[in-house]
Amino acid sequence: MTIVVAYKWAANPQDAQVGADGAVDLSRAKPGVSEYDPVAIETGRRLADATGAELVGLSVGGPQVGTSMARKAALSRGLDRLVVVADEALDGARAATTAAVLAAQVREIGDVDLVLTGDGSVDEGAHLVPAVLAGHLGWPLLVDVTAVERAADGGLRVTRSVGAGTQVLEVDGPAVLSVAADAVVPRVPGMKDILGAGKKPVAEATVGQVAVSEPAVVGRKRPALAQRKGRLLTGADTAAVAAELVAALRADGVL
Amino acid sequence: MSSTWIVVAGDPTVGTLVETGRTIGGELVALVLGPRSTAQRVACAGVDRVVWLGEPGSAPLEAFAGAAADLVAAGRPQVVLAADRAADRVLAGAVAARTGAAALGGVRQVETVDGVVQVVRDALGGIVRERLALTGPTVLVLDGGALPDEGVPAPVEEVAVTPAGVRVVEEHPAAVGGPDLHSAHRVVAVGRGLRERGDVAIAEALAVALDGATACSRPMAEGVDFFPRDRYVGVSGQRVTPDLYLAAGISGQVQHMVGARGARIVVAINTDKDAPIFRECDYGVVGDLYEVLPALTEALGR
Ligand SMILES: Cc1cc2nc3c(=O)[nH]c(=O)nc-3n(C[C@H](O)[C@H](O)[C@H](O)COP(=O)(O)OP(=O)(O)OC[C@H]3O[C@@H](n4cnc5c(N)ncnc54)[C@H](O)[C@@H]3O)c2cc1C
Ligand SMILES: Nc1ncnc2c1ncn2[C@@H]1O[C@H](COP(=O)(O)O)[C@@H](O)[C@H]1O
């Protein structure tokens, strides 16, 4: 049996510079395994160890996804091997295209009965890739998953959060699970993990046919932020600062 | 003229979706998963007809996504609208896959320009806003809006389908929550500057003095459970539009601020004078929330 973990190689937009014309400069933003995806990898590792499954990492994107640094960063987190599709054509690919390419690779890997994803990617964060991927595979998707076990009959027992509560579900067949950001605490790769990562197998696959007609960009801009007063209230006397703030809020009519 | 579909997973608060669907024109069809009451509520929301997949029983709504997608695909819509909520996104994704459509999240505005549907959306966590012209069938995920006004009911067609093999076997509902975040006029939000669970009382005391609600940044609700998960503000959480948003011990990362930018007045309290939130506030206090929040509570009492 094989468990696939889909992870994204991406930079945090918090570190990007956006020009007034909407041009995004990512030169100061370093890419990495997308913030929450290590949680999915760790969840997969534990389940694979408990069930004797193989754990395959899968990532698609621009050429950066295939660099040695990117491969090692992913493999050092506990994956057995990788499949990457690193192609210019997928640089900045949108959700539907990304998911179609991921689905084709999951089918290609074969013998897969579980795909794990992170909660949301650090750059797009639309929580859509797992949904479209599950749609292509024809498998159910459960999101906000906090725990997963293999049941004696081969099915899955999945715990997820719903609003502020939780649910336990039984899943018969193959499934896609989007793992909650805090499901487990992922390991911090050590020197040994990073060295070992260089020896693990990596398969490079090609994009293949994608039939999605993605929209055309007709304009971009930096969103106009509301004009804020930006007034700093200073002073060593906290009570006086508090009184000044309350007076200002009263004057603004928000109290 | 092709049809526009709205897909709904359980929650009938889809006022914005109906309005948006109407501006696109053509027949407006709603596909509804969930109890009959949801289908009936959506039927009165201004759509032309409703396709309802029947009572879900012990299957979670996600188990119907594949069957729902087949029904939507048969209608050959150019645009499908879904609310930005967990189960609705699962449904939206299944529809996109089944219809070979593009899928866009973070949609803020939809309009028709010279006969072409254009969309304005937040990209890269909200640091850029892009305008896109649709070139084929597309699924759009946007804020669902409020519960629509109740009008004349449209016909509801019930279609029996077989859900995927998933069952809810245990249910642990949340304890009753605090006051509603969306209707609160004043929100006191705390982040990782708050050190212990018991210290939430400091924020609550201020919220009471302000007649408002408490909220938090994401790490306060996930990882540590100082707050329930439905109380964090941001791109993955709630978007709020109060008169006053007071953020204490929150650094102001873009993923958080996206949910707070709709506030009329933003107050930031942070020990770090270089915290990004000070660039997006009306009033900033460089100081320790453990001193400033109680001082504010007291100042309000006077
Ligand atoms: C895909 C994705 C989606 C995300 N979605 C969300 C989301 O929806 N909502 C969200 O909030 N986050 C979200 N995040 C996380 C986000 O990037 C930040 O990590 C998070 O908002 C930081 O929370 P914070 O400000 O509480 O913590 P920190 O960034 O650690 O900031 C804590 C602040 O407290 C200050 N402080 C410390 N002690 C005190 C004190 N005694 N008094 C006053 N100030 C003090 C510090 O100076 C610091 O500025 C998301 C991230 C990703 C990758
Ligand atoms: N390009 C990609 N390659 C592999 N997995 C991805 C990719 N993009 C998104 N994912 C997965 O889908 C999850 C949600 O991403 P998103 O829909 O962009 O919020 C991520 O946490 C990843 O697990």
mmCIF file of N, CA, C and O in Angstrom, chain A residues 143-177:
data_model
loop_
_atom_site.group_PDB
_atom_site.id
_atom_site.type_symbol
_atom_site.label_atom_id
_atom_site.label_comp_id
_atom_site.label_asym_id
_atom_site.label_seq_id
_atom_site.Cartn_x
_atom_site.Cartn_y
_atom_site.Cartn_z
ATOM 1 N N VAL A 143 -11.692 17.401 5.375
ATOM 2 C CA VAL A 143 -10.724 18.448 5.714
ATOM 3 C C VAL A 143 -10.679 18.645 7.232
ATOM 4 O O VAL A 143 -11.499 18.098 7.969
ATOM 5 N N ASP A 144 -9.711 19.436 7.674
ATOM 6 C CA ASP A 144 -9.522 19.707 9.102
ATOM 7 C C ASP A 144 -9.339 18.418 9.902
ATOM 8 O O ASP A 144 -9.858 18.269 11.010
ATOM 9 N N VAL A 145 -8.607 17.483 9.307
ATOM 10 C CA VAL A 145 -8.397 16.180 9.942
ATOM 11 C C VAL A 145 -7.328 16.299 11.030
ATOM 12 O O VAL A 145 -6.233 16.790 10.786
ATOM 13 N N THR A 146 -7.674 15.854 12.238
ATOM 14 C CA THR A 146 -6.722 15.951 13.348
ATOM 15 C C THR A 146 -6.102 14.604 13.713
ATOM 16 O O THR A 146 -5.084 14.569 14.385
ATOM 17 N N ALA A 147 -6.717 13.490 13.281
ATOM 18 C CA ALA A 147 -6.138 12.169 13.555
ATOM 19 C C ALA A 147 -6.654 11.167 12.543
ATOM 20 O O ALA A 147 -7.789 11.278 12.066
ATOM 21 N N VAL A 148 -5.795 10.189 12.195
ATOM 22 C CA VAL A 148 -6.228 9.144 11.263
ATOM 23 C C VAL A 148 -5.574 7.828 11.659
ATOM 24 O O VAL A 148 -4.389 7.776 11.979
ATOM 25 N N GLU A 149 -6.385 6.763 11.672
ATOM 26 C CA GLU A 149 -5.868 5.421 11.953
ATOM 27 C C GLU A 149 -6.420 4.475 10.908
ATOM 28 O O GLU A 149 -7.488 4.699 10.355
ATOM 29 N N ARG A 150 -5.700 3.374 10.709
ATOM 30 C CA ARG A 150 -6.173 2.320 9.832
ATOM 31 C C ARG A 150 -7.019 1.387 10.698
ATOM 32 O O ARG A 150 -6.557 0.906 11.744
ATOM 33 N N ALA A 151 -8.251 1.096 10.297
ATOM 34 C CA ALA A 151 -9.096 0.171 11.055
ATOM 35 C C ALA A 151 -8.745 -1.266 10.682
ATOM 36 O O ALA A 151 -8.101 -1.508 9.673
ATOM 37 N N ALA A 152 -9.179 -2.206 11.515
ATOM 38 C CA ALA A 152 -8.835 -3.618 11.298
ATOM 39 C C ALA A 152 -9.316 -4.118 9.940
ATOM 40 O O ALA A 152 -8.661 -4.934 9.294
ATOM 41 N N ASP A 153 -10.445 -3.587 9.457
ATOM 42 C CA ASP A 153 -10.997 -4.049 8.179
ATOM 43 C C ASP A 153 -10.366 -3.335 6.977
ATOM 44 O O ASP A 153 -10.834 -3.477 5.847
ATOM 45 N N GLY A 154 -9.322 -2.560 7.220
ATOM 46 C CA GLY A 154 -8.652 -1.883 6.109
ATOM 47 C C GLY A 154 -9.164 -0.489 5.831
ATOM 48 O O GLY A 154 -8.551 0.247 5.082
ATOM 49 N N GLY A 155 -10.297 -0.137 6.412
ATOM 50 C CA GLY A 155 -10.826 1.218 6.222
ATOM 51 C C GLY A 155 -10.061 2.221 7.079
ATOM 52 O O GLY A 155 -9.069 1.885 7.718
ATOM 53 N N LEU A 156 -10.537 3.456 7.066
ATOM 54 C CA LEU A 156 -9.874 4.497 7.855
ATOM 55 C C LEU A 156 -10.812 4.999 8.938
ATOM 56 O O LEU A 156 -12.029 5.078 8.746
ATOM 57 N N ARG A 157 -10.227 5.346 10.065
ATOM 58 C CA ARG A 157 -10.980 5.991 11.127
ATOM 59 C C ARG A 157 -10.381 7.388 11.265
ATOM 60 O O ARG A 157 -9.196 7.538 11.574
ATOM 61 N N VAL A 158 -11.201 8.388 10.987
ATOM 62 C CA VAL A 158 -10.696 9.751 10.843
ATOM 63 C C VAL A 158 -11.379 10.673 11.849
ATOM 64 O O VAL A 158 -12.600 10.651 11.989
ATOM 65 N N THR A 159 -10.585 11.457 12.556
ATOM 66 C CA THR A 159 -11.155 12.474 13.441
ATOM 67 C C THR A 159 -10.936 13.836 12.794
ATOM 68 O O THR A 159 -9.852 14.105 12.280
ATOM 69 N N ARG A 160 -11.972 14.649 12.784
ATOM 70 C CA ARG A 160 -11.793 15.978 12.201
ATOM 71 C C ARG A 160 -12.513 17.016 13.055
ATOM 72 O O ARG A 160 -13.451 16.681 13.802
ATOM 73 N N SER A 161 -12.102 18.263 12.928
ATOM 74 C CA SER A 161 -12.847 19.286 13.647
ATOM 75 C C SER A 161 -13.852 19.919 12.706
ATOM 76 O O SER A 161 -13.615 20.092 11.513
ATOM 77 N N VAL A 162 -15.011 20.217 13.285
ATOM 78 C CA VAL A 162 -16.111 20.840 12.548
ATOM 79 C C VAL A 162 -16.529 22.043 13.374
ATOM 80 O O VAL A 162 -17.012 21.872 14.481
ATOM 81 N N GLY A 163 -16.345 23.240 12.846
ATOM 82 C CA GLY A 163 -16.577 24.428 13.664
ATOM 83 C C GLY A 163 -15.717 24.309 14.899
ATOM 84 O O GLY A 163 -14.528 24.022 14.812
ATOM 85 N N ALA A 164 -16.324 24.459 16.069
ATOM 86 C CA ALA A 164 -15.550 24.342 17.298
ATOM 87 C C ALA A 164 -15.647 22.940 17.908
ATOM 88 O O ALA A 164 -15.085 22.681 18.956
ATOM 89 N N GLY A 165 -16.348 22.020 17.262
ATOM 90 C CA GLY A 165 -16.490 20.664 17.785
ATOM 91 C C GLY A 165 -15.683 19.647 16.973
ATOM 92 O O GLY A 165 -14.876 20.033 16.125
ATOM 93 N N THR A 166 -15.877 18.353 17.255
ATOM 94 C CA THR A 166 -15.177 17.319 16.479
ATOM 95 C C THR A 166 -16.135 16.193 16.074
ATOM 96 O O THR A 166 -17.211 16.047 16.665
ATOM 97 N N GLN A 167 -15.699 15.423 15.079
ATOM 98 C CA GLN A 167 -16.449 14.275 14.580
ATOM 99 C C GLN A 167 -15.482 13.135 14.338
ATOM 100 O O GLN A 167 -14.338 13.376 13.961
ATOM 101 N N VAL A 168 -15.963 11.904 14.502
ATOM 102 C CA VAL A 168 -15.180 10.745 14.082
ATOM 103 C C VAL A 168 -15.928 10.103 12.917
ATOM 104 O O VAL A 168 -17.153 9.948 12.969
ATOM 105 N N LEU A 169 -15.182 9.758 11.855
ATOM 106 C CA LEU A 169 -15.810 9.162 10.678
ATOM 107 C C LEU A 169 -15.106 7.871 10.284
ATOM 108 O O LEU A 169 -13.908 7.711 10.530
ATOM 109 N N GLU A 170 -15.863 6.974 9.675
ATOM 110 C CA GLU A 170 -15.287 5.777 9.079
ATOM 111 C C GLU A 170 -15.346 5.922 7.564
ATOM 112 O O GLU A 170 -16.390 6.293 7.021
ATOM 113 N N VAL A 171 -14.231 5.638 6.922
ATOM 114 C CA VAL A 171 -14.148 5.746 5.466
ATOM 115 C C VAL A 171 -13.835 4.354 4.925
ATOM 116 O O VAL A 171 -12.861 3.732 5.345
ATOM 117 N N ASP A 172 -14.656 3.866 3.987
ATOM 118 C CA ASP A 172 -14.439 2.525 3.437
ATOM 119 C C ASP A 172 -13.298 2.481 2.434
ATOM 120 O O ASP A 172 -12.385 1.686 2.545
ATOM 121 N N GLY A 173 -13.404 3.324 1.431
ATOM 122 C CA GLY A 173 -12.500 3.200 0.288
ATOM 123 C C GLY A 173 -11.326 4.147 0.370
ATOM 124 O O GLY A 173 -11.016 4.673 1.435
ATOM 125 N N PRO A 174 -10.665 4.398 -0.754
ATOM 126 C CA PRO A 174 -9.577 5.371 -0.777
ATOM 127 C C PRO A 174 -10.114 6.778 -0.523
ATOM 128 O O PRO A 174 -11.297 7.046 -0.754
ATOM 129 N N ALA A 175 -9.264 7.650 -0.028
ATOM 130 C CA ALA A 175 -9.719 8.995 0.332
ATOM 131 C C ALA A 175 -8.578 9.998 0.239
ATOM 132 O O ALA A 175 -7.406 9.623 0.229
ATOM 133 N N VAL A 176 -8.969 11.263 0.170
ATOM 134 C CA VAL A 176 -8.034 12.368 0.321
ATOM 135 C C VAL A 176 -8.342 13.010 1.669
ATOM 136 O O VAL A 176 -9.504 13.261 1.988
ATOM 137 N N LEU A 177 -7.316 13.232 2.460
ATOM 138 C CA LEU A 177 -7.505 13.882 3.757
ATOM 139 C C LEU A 177 -6.637 15.126 3.813
ATOM 140 O O LEU A 177 -5.438 15.078 3.551
#
